[in-house]
């Protein structure tokens, strides 16, 4: 793609591709140069982009590892990313047919146009990531990207030391017909496990526990990828830092690379 390409009728100046990528927050300018040099960035339906290429954000489409990024500069600037400590007793949906309280009854106005990355059921609490960046949400939720979610799970009674092993080995779930398993499982106390998942079957931990003869008394998500719940109070929300967003973006790319080799 010529660096000085002209768009008929366009009044907006072209901008360097590496600068645009950095301005959207998906990476730093140095990382953008590395992505471009590695052939991971394409513009429209052309060949891999080259260092020094420019784009017209209003009309061009930019792909990183085959995934489309929004190329409207105003939309890119307006993207927002939030961490929310979901309370117990609210459902992860915008509208509920049973008129139950939803997360949007708890969220401040600046988060009302954002979607959650996955769900926590009504009886569960903890970290939800929200954003108005559809590609970001897709990558956080699609199992192909294997973003880890960490949970603290308390059971209705004391559990044996080998229960963590059973969670790691996996439990068949119907109707999916797949083996649901924890990537990591560690016993934290007589009735508590720390579980790390990369899949997101409906009510997966509760169903796995029931299949193993236990009921979940309390379930809290404490981390999504590199983002931790930390000391965020129940019902509170905070903006993700640019560094947190970039670390999540790097996690997406790190998982995607082997499949493209």
PDB file of C-alpha atoms in Angstrom:
ATOM      1  CA  UNK A   1       0.000   0.000   0.000  1.00  0.00           C
ATOM      2  CA  UNK A   2       1.656   3.282  -1.036  1.00  0.00           C
ATOM      3  CA  UNK A   3       2.467   5.508   1.907  1.00  0.00           C
ATOM      4  CA  UNK A   4       1.146   8.606   0.092  1.00  0.00           C
ATOM      5  CA  UNK A   5      -2.049   7.004  -1.251  1.00  0.00           C
ATOM      6  CA  UNK A   6      -4.790   9.565  -2.010  1.00  0.00           C
ATOM      7  CA  UNK A   7      -8.511   9.037  -1.406  1.00  0.00           C
ATOM      8  CA  UNK A   8     -10.705  10.873  -3.953  1.00  0.00           C
ATOM      9  CA  UNK A   9     -12.956  13.419  -2.263  1.00  0.00           C
ATOM     10  CA  UNK A  10     -11.359  12.933   1.155  1.00  0.00           C
ATOM     11  CA  UNK A  11     -10.465  16.120   3.027  1.00  0.00           C
ATOM     12  CA  UNK A  12      -9.028  14.417   6.096  1.00  0.00           C
ATOM     13  CA  UNK A  13      -5.273  13.831   5.965  1.00  0.00           C
ATOM     14  CA  UNK A  14      -3.890  10.323   6.005  1.00  0.00           C
ATOM     15  CA  UNK A  15      -2.146   9.297   9.217  1.00  0.00           C
ATOM     16  CA  UNK A  16       0.621   6.810   9.824  1.00  0.00           C
ATOM     17  CA  UNK A  17      -0.684   3.329  10.518  1.00  0.00           C
ATOM     18  CA  UNK A  18       1.572   2.811  13.534  1.00  0.00           C
ATOM     19  CA  UNK A  19       0.369   6.082  15.090  1.00  0.00           C
ATOM     20  CA  UNK A  20      -3.281   5.158  14.548  1.00  0.00           C
ATOM     21  CA  UNK A  21      -2.796   1.743  16.145  1.00  0.00           C
ATOM     22  CA  UNK A  22      -1.145   3.357  19.167  1.00  0.00           C
ATOM     23  CA  UNK A  23      -3.861   6.040  19.408  1.00  0.00           C
ATOM     24  CA  UNK A  24      -6.585   3.377  19.598  1.00  0.00           C
ATOM     25  CA  UNK A  25      -4.918   1.907  22.688  1.00  0.00           C
ATOM     26  CA  UNK A  26      -4.384  -1.598  21.321  1.00  0.00           C
ATOM     27  CA  UNK A  27      -0.603  -1.269  21.562  1.00  0.00           C
ATOM     28  CA  UNK A  28       2.275   1.178  21.817  1.00  0.00           C
ATOM     29  CA  UNK A  29       3.807   2.712  18.689  1.00  0.00           C
ATOM     30  CA  UNK A  30       6.880   0.510  19.107  1.00  0.00           C
ATOM     31  CA  UNK A  31       4.650  -2.569  19.350  1.00  0.00           C
ATOM     32  CA  UNK A  32       2.724  -1.394  16.273  1.00  0.00           C
ATOM     33  CA  UNK A  33       5.988  -1.244  14.329  1.00  0.00           C
ATOM     34  CA  UNK A  34       6.816  -4.779  15.474  1.00  0.00           C
ATOM     35  CA  UNK A  35       3.352  -6.049  14.467  1.00  0.00           C
ATOM     36  CA  UNK A  36       3.668  -4.412  11.042  1.00  0.00           C
ATOM     37  CA  UNK A  37       7.193  -5.772  10.522  1.00  0.00           C
ATOM     38  CA  UNK A  38       5.950  -9.261  11.418  1.00  0.00           C
ATOM     39  CA  UNK A  39       3.243  -9.074   8.746  1.00  0.00           C
ATOM     40  CA  UNK A  40       0.399  -9.193  11.271  1.00  0.00           C
ATOM     41  CA  UNK A  41      -1.327  -6.004  10.068  1.00  0.00           C
ATOM     42  CA  UNK A  42      -3.303  -5.665   6.834  1.00  0.00           C
ATOM     43  CA  UNK A  43      -5.280  -2.761   5.419  1.00  0.00           C
ATOM     44  CA  UNK A  44      -8.474  -3.501   3.489  1.00  0.00           C
ATOM     45  CA  UNK A  45      -7.926  -6.613   1.358  1.00  0.00           C
ATOM     46  CA  UNK A  46      -4.296  -5.929   0.529  1.00  0.00           C
ATOM     47  CA  UNK A  47      -0.965  -7.456   1.337  1.00  0.00           C
ATOM     48  CA  UNK A  48       0.540  -7.102   4.816  1.00  0.00           C
ATOM     49  CA  UNK A  49       1.166  -3.452   5.637  1.00  0.00           C
ATOM     50  CA  UNK A  50       4.655  -1.988   5.578  1.00  0.00           C
ATOM     51  CA  UNK A  51       6.420   0.400   7.934  1.00  0.00           C
ATOM     52  CA  UNK A  52       5.588   3.967   6.933  1.00  0.00           C
ATOM     53  CA  UNK A  53       2.167   3.130   5.466  1.00  0.00           C
ATOM     54  CA  UNK A  54      -0.626   5.602   6.060  1.00  0.00           C
ATOM     55  CA  UNK A  55      -4.392   5.132   6.294  1.00  0.00           C
ATOM     56  CA  UNK A  56      -7.550   7.202   6.053  1.00  0.00           C
ATOM     57  CA  UNK A  57      -9.456   6.082   9.197  1.00  0.00           C
ATOM     58  CA  UNK A  58     -12.822   7.139   7.780  1.00  0.00           C
ATOM     59  CA  UNK A  59     -12.663   4.679   4.895  1.00  0.00           C
ATOM     60  CA  UNK A  60      -9.931   2.097   5.489  1.00  0.00           C
ATOM     61  CA  UNK A  61     -10.323  -1.187   7.351  1.00  0.00           C
ATOM     62  CA  UNK A  62      -7.433  -2.409   9.491  1.00  0.00           C
ATOM     63  CA  UNK A  63      -6.956  -6.055  10.450  1.00  0.00           C
ATOM     64  CA  UNK A  64      -4.591  -7.398  13.113  1.00  0.00           C
ATOM     65  CA  UNK A  65      -4.082 -11.166  12.918  1.00  0.00           C
ATOM     66  CA  UNK A  66      -7.221 -11.313  10.787  1.00  0.00           C
ATOM     67  CA  UNK A  67      -9.416  -9.495  13.318  1.00  0.00           C
ATOM     68  CA  UNK A  68     -11.030  -6.237  12.201  1.00  0.00           C
ATOM     69  CA  UNK A  69     -10.341  -3.151  14.291  1.00  0.00           C
ATOM     70  CA  UNK A  70     -12.692  -0.183  14.185  1.00  0.00           C
ATOM     71  CA  UNK A  71     -11.106   2.436  11.910  1.00  0.00           C
ATOM     72  CA  UNK A  72     -13.256   5.417  12.731  1.00  0.00           C
ATOM     73  CA  UNK A  73     -10.918   7.642  14.748  1.00  0.00           C
ATOM     74  CA  UNK A  74     -13.718   9.215  16.790  1.00  0.00           C
ATOM     75  CA  UNK A  75     -15.067   5.790  17.746  1.00  0.00           C
ATOM     76  CA  UNK A  76     -11.600   4.611  18.706  1.00  0.00           C
ATOM     77  CA  UNK A  77     -11.090   7.563  21.047  1.00  0.00           C
ATOM     78  CA  UNK A  78     -14.528   6.966  22.594  1.00  0.00           C
ATOM     79  CA  UNK A  79     -13.880   3.347  23.516  1.00  0.00           C
ATOM     80  CA  UNK A  80     -14.076   2.732  27.239  1.00  0.00           C
ATOM     81  CA  UNK A  81     -13.044  -0.227  29.387  1.00  0.00           C
ATOM     82  CA  UNK A  82     -14.273  -0.857  32.917  1.00  0.00           C
ATOM     83  CA  UNK A  83     -13.877  -3.227  35.855  1.00  0.00           C
ATOM     84  CA  UNK A  84     -17.076  -3.754  37.851  1.00  0.00           C
ATOM     85  CA  UNK A  85     -17.516  -5.628  41.129  1.00  0.00           C
ATOM     86  CA  UNK A  86     -20.847  -7.345  40.515  1.00  0.00           C
ATOM     87  CA  UNK A  87     -22.888  -7.760  43.686  1.00  0.00           C
ATOM     88  CA  UNK A  88     -24.912 -10.806  44.635  1.00  0.00           C
ATOM     89  CA  UNK A  89     -28.561 -10.786  43.637  1.00  0.00           C
ATOM     90  CA  UNK A  90     -28.289  -8.976  40.282  1.00  0.00           C
ATOM     91  CA  UNK A  91     -28.415 -10.564  36.829  1.00  0.00           C
ATOM     92  CA  UNK A  92     -25.921  -9.964  34.044  1.00  0.00           C
ATOM     93  CA  UNK A  93     -28.305  -8.702  31.402  1.00  0.00           C
ATOM     94  CA  UNK A  94     -29.692  -5.412  30.148  1.00  0.00           C
ATOM     95  CA  UNK A  95     -33.352  -6.331  30.635  1.00  0.00           C
ATOM     96  CA  UNK A  96     -34.842  -9.147  32.666  1.00  0.00           C
ATOM     97  CA  UNK A  97     -38.207 -10.695  31.796  1.00  0.00           C
ATOM     98  CA  UNK A  98     -38.816 -11.373  35.511  1.00  0.00           C
ATOM     99  CA  UNK A  99     -38.104  -7.747  36.409  1.00  0.00           C
ATOM    100  CA  UNK A 100     -35.147  -8.648  38.582  1.00  0.00           C
ATOM    101  CA  UNK A 101     -32.423  -6.119  39.320  1.00  0.00           C
ATOM    102  CA  UNK A 102     -29.730  -6.065  36.612  1.00  0.00           C
ATOM    103  CA  UNK A 103     -26.146  -4.878  36.493  1.00  0.00           C
ATOM    104  CA  UNK A 104     -27.365  -1.796  34.598  1.00  0.00           C
ATOM    105  CA  UNK A 105     -29.351  -0.777  37.670  1.00  0.00           C
ATOM    106  CA  UNK A 106     -25.991  -0.640  39.479  1.00  0.00           C
ATOM    107  CA  UNK A 107     -23.751   0.864  36.805  1.00  0.00           C
ATOM    108  CA  UNK A 108     -23.125   4.641  36.501  1.00  0.00           C
ATOM    109  CA  UNK A 109     -24.251   6.557  33.373  1.00  0.00           C
ATOM    110  CA  UNK A 110     -20.842   6.368  31.706  1.00  0.00           C
ATOM    111  CA  UNK A 111     -21.084   2.561  31.612  1.00  0.00           C
ATOM    112  CA  UNK A 112     -24.630   2.245  30.300  1.00  0.00           C
ATOM    113  CA  UNK A 113     -23.540   1.817  26.658  1.00  0.00           C
ATOM    114  CA  UNK A 114     -21.058  -0.948  27.519  1.00  0.00           C
ATOM    115  CA  UNK A 115     -21.505  -4.713  27.267  1.00  0.00           C
ATOM    116  CA  UNK A 116     -20.186  -7.260  29.755  1.00  0.00           C
ATOM    117  CA  UNK A 117     -17.523  -9.762  28.740  1.00  0.00           C
ATOM    118  CA  UNK A 118     -19.369 -12.912  29.720  1.00  0.00           C
ATOM    119  CA  UNK A 119     -21.734 -13.409  32.603  1.00  0.00           C
ATOM    120  CA  UNK A 120     -21.850 -14.092  36.292  1.00  0.00           C
ATOM    121  CA  UNK A 121     -25.053 -15.730  37.490  1.00  0.00           C
ATOM    122  CA  UNK A 122     -27.337 -14.070  40.027  1.00  0.00           C
ATOM    123  CA  UNK A 123     -25.857 -15.992  42.970  1.00  0.00           C
ATOM    124  CA  UNK A 124     -22.257 -15.145  41.993  1.00  0.00           C
ATOM    125  CA  UNK A 125     -20.229 -12.002  42.575  1.00  0.00           C
ATOM    126  CA  UNK A 126     -16.922 -10.540  41.523  1.00  0.00           C
ATOM    127  CA  UNK A 127     -15.148  -9.091  38.533  1.00  0.00           C
ATOM    128  CA  UNK A 128     -16.926  -8.224  35.297  1.00  0.00           C
ATOM    129  CA  UNK A 129     -15.108  -6.455  32.471  1.00  0.00           C
ATOM    130  CA  UNK A 130     -17.306  -4.104  30.429  1.00  0.00           C
ATOM    131  CA  UNK A 131     -16.600  -2.159  27.248  1.00  0.00           C
ATOM    132  CA  UNK A 132     -18.205  -0.552  24.212  1.00  0.00           C
ATOM    133  CA  UNK A 133     -15.425  -2.105  22.083  1.00  0.00           C
ATOM    134  CA  UNK A 134     -17.123  -5.059  20.402  1.00  0.00           C
ATOM    135  CA  UNK A 135     -13.916  -6.678  19.154  1.00  0.00           C
ATOM    136  CA  UNK A 136     -12.424  -6.496  22.648  1.00  0.00           C
ATOM    137  CA  UNK A 137     -15.520  -8.126  24.184  1.00  0.00           C
ATOM    138  CA  UNK A 138     -15.505 -10.843  21.510  1.00  0.00           C
ATOM    139  CA  UNK A 139     -11.897 -11.745  22.257  1.00  0.00           C
ATOM    140  CA  UNK A 140     -12.480 -11.801  26.011  1.00  0.00           C
ATOM    141  CA  UNK A 141     -15.420 -14.178  25.690  1.00  0.00           C
ATOM    142  CA  UNK A 142     -14.616 -16.472  22.756  1.00  0.00           C
ATOM    143  CA  UNK A 143     -13.008 -19.737  23.939  1.00  0.00           C
ATOM    144  CA  UNK A 144     -10.467 -19.719  21.075  1.00  0.00           C
ATOM    145  CA  UNK A 145      -8.564 -16.959  22.875  1.00  0.00           C
ATOM    146  CA  UNK A 146      -8.339 -18.889  26.162  1.00  0.00           C
ATOM    147  CA  UNK A 147      -8.429 -15.869  28.460  1.00  0.00           C
ATOM    148  CA  UNK A 148      -8.165 -17.184  32.011  1.00  0.00           C
ATOM    149  CA  UNK A 149     -10.819 -16.400  34.608  1.00  0.00           C
ATOM    150  CA  UNK A 150      -9.967 -17.021  38.245  1.00  0.00           C
ATOM    151  CA  UNK A 151     -12.542 -17.857  40.926  1.00  0.00           C
ATOM    152  CA  UNK A 152     -12.695 -18.394  44.650  1.00  0.00           C
ATOM    153  CA  UNK A 153     -15.262 -21.138  45.337  1.00  0.00           C
ATOM    154  CA  UNK A 154     -16.658 -22.042  48.752  1.00  0.00           C
ATOM    155  CA  UNK A 155     -18.627 -25.282  49.046  1.00  0.00           C
ATOM    156  CA  UNK A 156     -21.499 -26.237  51.330  1.00  0.00           C
ATOM    157  CA  UNK A 157     -19.255 -28.507  53.391  1.00  0.00           C
ATOM    158  CA  UNK A 158     -15.644 -29.513  53.805  1.00  0.00           C
ATOM    159  CA  UNK A 159     -14.050 -30.995  50.699  1.00  0.00           C
ATOM    160  CA  UNK A 160     -11.338 -33.637  50.397  1.00  0.00           C
ATOM    161  CA  UNK A 161      -7.873 -32.680  49.273  1.00  0.00           C
ATOM    162  CA  UNK A 162      -8.274 -34.577  45.994  1.00  0.00           C
ATOM    163  CA  UNK A 163     -11.300 -32.540  44.847  1.00  0.00           C
ATOM    164  CA  UNK A 164      -8.921 -30.079  43.186  1.00  0.00           C
ATOM    165  CA  UNK A 165      -7.483 -32.980  41.196  1.00  0.00           C
ATOM    166  CA  UNK A 166     -10.971 -33.979  40.016  1.00  0.00           C
ATOM    167  CA  UNK A 167     -11.670 -30.438  38.830  1.00  0.00           C
ATOM    168  CA  UNK A 168      -8.427 -30.478  36.843  1.00  0.00           C
ATOM    169  CA  UNK A 169      -9.195 -33.886  35.343  1.00  0.00           C
ATOM    170  CA  UNK A 170     -12.598 -32.664  34.180  1.00  0.00           C
ATOM    171  CA  UNK A 171     -16.282 -33.516  34.336  1.00  0.00           C
ATOM    172  CA  UNK A 172     -18.552 -34.328  31.332  1.00  0.00           C
ATOM    173  CA  UNK A 173     -21.357 -31.795  30.987  1.00  0.00           C
ATOM    174  CA  UNK A 174     -24.666 -32.251  29.176  1.00  0.00           C
ATOM    175  CA  UNK A 175     -26.017 -30.987  26.827  1.00  0.00           C
ATOM    176  CA  UNK A 176     -22.646 -29.686  25.587  1.00  0.00           C
ATOM    177  CA  UNK A 177     -21.236 -33.200  25.567  1.00  0.00           C
ATOM    178  CA  UNK A 178     -17.773 -31.857  26.369  1.00  0.00           C
ATOM    179  CA  UNK A 179     -15.356 -32.369  29.194  1.00  0.00           C
ATOM    180  CA  UNK A 180     -15.397 -29.276  31.405  1.00  0.00           C
ATOM    181  CA  UNK A 181     -12.215 -28.852  33.383  1.00  0.00           C
ATOM    182  CA  UNK A 182     -10.261 -26.337  35.393  1.00  0.00           C
ATOM    183  CA  UNK A 183      -6.878 -25.276  34.049  1.00  0.00           C
ATOM    184  CA  UNK A 184      -5.692 -24.933  37.625  1.00  0.00           C
ATOM    185  CA  UNK A 185      -7.247 -25.866  40.957  1.00  0.00           C
ATOM    186  CA  UNK A 186      -5.847 -25.324  44.432  1.00  0.00           C
ATOM    187  CA  UNK A 187      -7.297 -26.027  47.876  1.00  0.00           C
ATOM    188  CA  UNK A 188      -7.324 -22.808  49.909  1.00  0.00           C
ATOM    189  CA  UNK A 189      -9.075 -24.116  53.007  1.00  0.00           C
ATOM    190  CA  UNK A 190     -11.305 -26.911  54.352  1.00  0.00           C
ATOM    191  CA  UNK A 191     -14.241 -25.874  52.137  1.00  0.00           C
ATOM    192  CA  UNK A 192     -12.649 -23.547  49.554  1.00  0.00           C
ATOM    193  CA  UNK A 193     -10.881 -23.965  46.200  1.00  0.00           C
ATOM    194  CA  UNK A 194      -9.220 -21.512  43.834  1.00  0.00           C
ATOM    195  CA  UNK A 195     -10.197 -22.428  40.259  1.00  0.00           C
ATOM    196  CA  UNK A 196      -8.934 -21.079  36.942  1.00  0.00           C
ATOM    197  CA  UNK A 197     -11.034 -21.629  33.801  1.00  0.00           C
ATOM    198  CA  UNK A 198     -10.599 -20.783  30.137  1.00  0.00           C
ATOM    199  CA  UNK A 199     -13.986 -22.140  29.017  1.00  0.00           C
ATOM    200  CA  UNK A 200     -17.292 -20.521  29.879  1.00  0.00           C
ATOM    201  CA  UNK A 201     -20.098 -23.055  29.817  1.00  0.00           C
ATOM    202  CA  UNK A 202     -23.313 -21.907  31.473  1.00  0.00           C
ATOM    203  CA  UNK A 203     -22.969 -22.191  35.275  1.00  0.00           C
ATOM    204  CA  UNK A 204     -19.910 -24.361  34.658  1.00  0.00           C
ATOM    205  CA  UNK A 205     -18.424 -24.416  38.156  1.00  0.00           C
ATOM    206  CA  UNK A 206     -21.753 -25.080  39.859  1.00  0.00           C
ATOM    207  CA  UNK A 207     -22.572 -27.904  37.437  1.00  0.00           C
ATOM    208  CA  UNK A 208     -19.134 -29.453  37.808  1.00  0.00           C
ATOM    209  CA  UNK A 209     -19.478 -29.318  41.583  1.00  0.00           C
ATOM    210  CA  UNK A 210     -22.911 -30.952  41.480  1.00  0.00           C
ATOM    211  CA  UNK A 211     -21.594 -33.705  39.222  1.00  0.00           C
ATOM    212  CA  UNK A 212     -18.932 -34.371  41.851  1.00  0.00           C
ATOM    213  CA  UNK A 213     -21.488 -34.415  44.676  1.00  0.00           C
ATOM    214  CA  UNK A 214     -21.082 -30.900  46.084  1.00  0.00           C
ATOM    215  CA  UNK A 215     -23.012 -27.641  46.077  1.00  0.00           C
ATOM    216  CA  UNK A 216     -21.453 -24.204  45.764  1.00  0.00           C
ATOM    217  CA  UNK A 217     -22.195 -21.928  48.719  1.00  0.00           C
ATOM    218  CA  UNK A 218     -20.319 -18.870  47.391  1.00  0.00           C
ATOM    219  CA  UNK A 219     -18.609 -18.104  44.092  1.00  0.00           C
ATOM    220  CA  UNK A 220     -16.551 -14.990  43.360  1.00  0.00           C
ATOM    221  CA  UNK A 221     -14.570 -14.161  40.216  1.00  0.00           C
ATOM    222  CA  UNK A 222     -11.335 -12.555  41.348  1.00  0.00           C
ATOM    223  CA  UNK A 223      -9.469 -12.034  38.051  1.00  0.00           C
ATOM    224  CA  UNK A 224      -9.888 -11.919  34.273  1.00  0.00           C
ATOM    225  CA  UNK A 225      -6.569 -12.448  32.551  1.00  0.00           C
ATOM    226  CA  UNK A 226      -4.104  -9.973  34.091  1.00  0.00           C
ATOM    227  CA  UNK A 227      -6.871  -7.770  35.563  1.00  0.00           C
ATOM    228  CA  UNK A 228      -7.525  -8.374  39.267  1.00  0.00           C
ATOM    229  CA  UNK A 229     -10.619  -7.561  41.323  1.00  0.00           C
ATOM    230  CA  UNK A 230      -8.325  -6.395  44.122  1.00  0.00           C
ATOM    231  CA  UNK A 231      -9.863  -4.032  46.651  1.00  0.00           C
ATOM    232  CA  UNK A 232     -12.652  -2.798  44.356  1.00  0.00           C
ATOM    233  CA  UNK A 233     -15.708  -2.548  46.615  1.00  0.00           C
ATOM    234  CA  UNK A 234     -18.914  -4.434  45.868  1.00  0.00           C
ATOM    235  CA  UNK A 235     -21.017  -2.461  43.387  1.00  0.00           C
ATOM    236  CA  UNK A 236     -18.165  -0.110  42.461  1.00  0.00           C
ATOM    237  CA  UNK A 237     -16.676   0.435  39.013  1.00  0.00           C
ATOM    238  CA  UNK A 238     -13.302   1.706  37.855  1.00  0.00           C
ATOM    239  CA  UNK A 239     -11.779   2.440  34.464  1.00  0.00           C
ATOM    240  CA  UNK A 240      -9.143  -0.015  33.292  1.00  0.00           C
ATOM    241  CA  UNK A 241      -5.770   1.600  32.865  1.00  0.00           C
ATOM    242  CA  UNK A 242      -4.243   1.732  29.410  1.00  0.00           C
ATOM    243  CA  UNK A 243      -1.626  -0.723  30.653  1.00  0.00           C
ATOM    244  CA  UNK A 244      -4.335  -3.199  31.716  1.00  0.00           C
ATOM    245  CA  UNK A 245      -6.050  -2.953  28.324  1.00  0.00           C
ATOM    246  CA  UNK A 246      -2.727  -3.482  26.568  1.00  0.00           C
ATOM    247  CA  UNK A 247      -1.914  -6.505  28.726  1.00  0.00           C
ATOM    248  CA  UNK A 248      -5.268  -8.040  27.799  1.00  0.00           C
ATOM    249  CA  UNK A 249      -4.586  -7.306  24.122  1.00  0.00           C
ATOM    250  CA  UNK A 250      -1.204  -9.017  24.436  1.00  0.00           C
ATOM    251  CA  UNK A 251      -2.878 -12.042  26.035  1.00  0.00           C
ATOM    252  CA  UNK A 252      -5.205 -12.313  23.011  1.00  0.00           C
ATOM    253  CA  UNK A 253      -2.285 -12.169  20.569  1.00  0.00           C
ATOM    254  CA  UNK A 254      -0.122 -14.602  22.542  1.00  0.00           C
ATOM    255  CA  UNK A 255      -2.836 -17.248  22.313  1.00  0.00           C
ATOM    256  CA  UNK A 256      -3.615 -16.577  18.662  1.00  0.00           C
ATOM    257  CA  UNK A 257      -0.041 -16.828  17.341  1.00  0.00           C
ATOM    258  CA  UNK A 258       0.401 -20.646  17.603  1.00  0.00           C
ATOM    259  CA  UNK A 259      -2.787 -21.327  15.636  1.00  0.00           C
ATOM    260  CA  UNK A 260      -1.433 -19.240  12.759  1.00  0.00           C
ATOM    261  CA  UNK A 261       1.988 -20.842  12.657  1.00  0.00           C
TER     262      UNK A 261
END
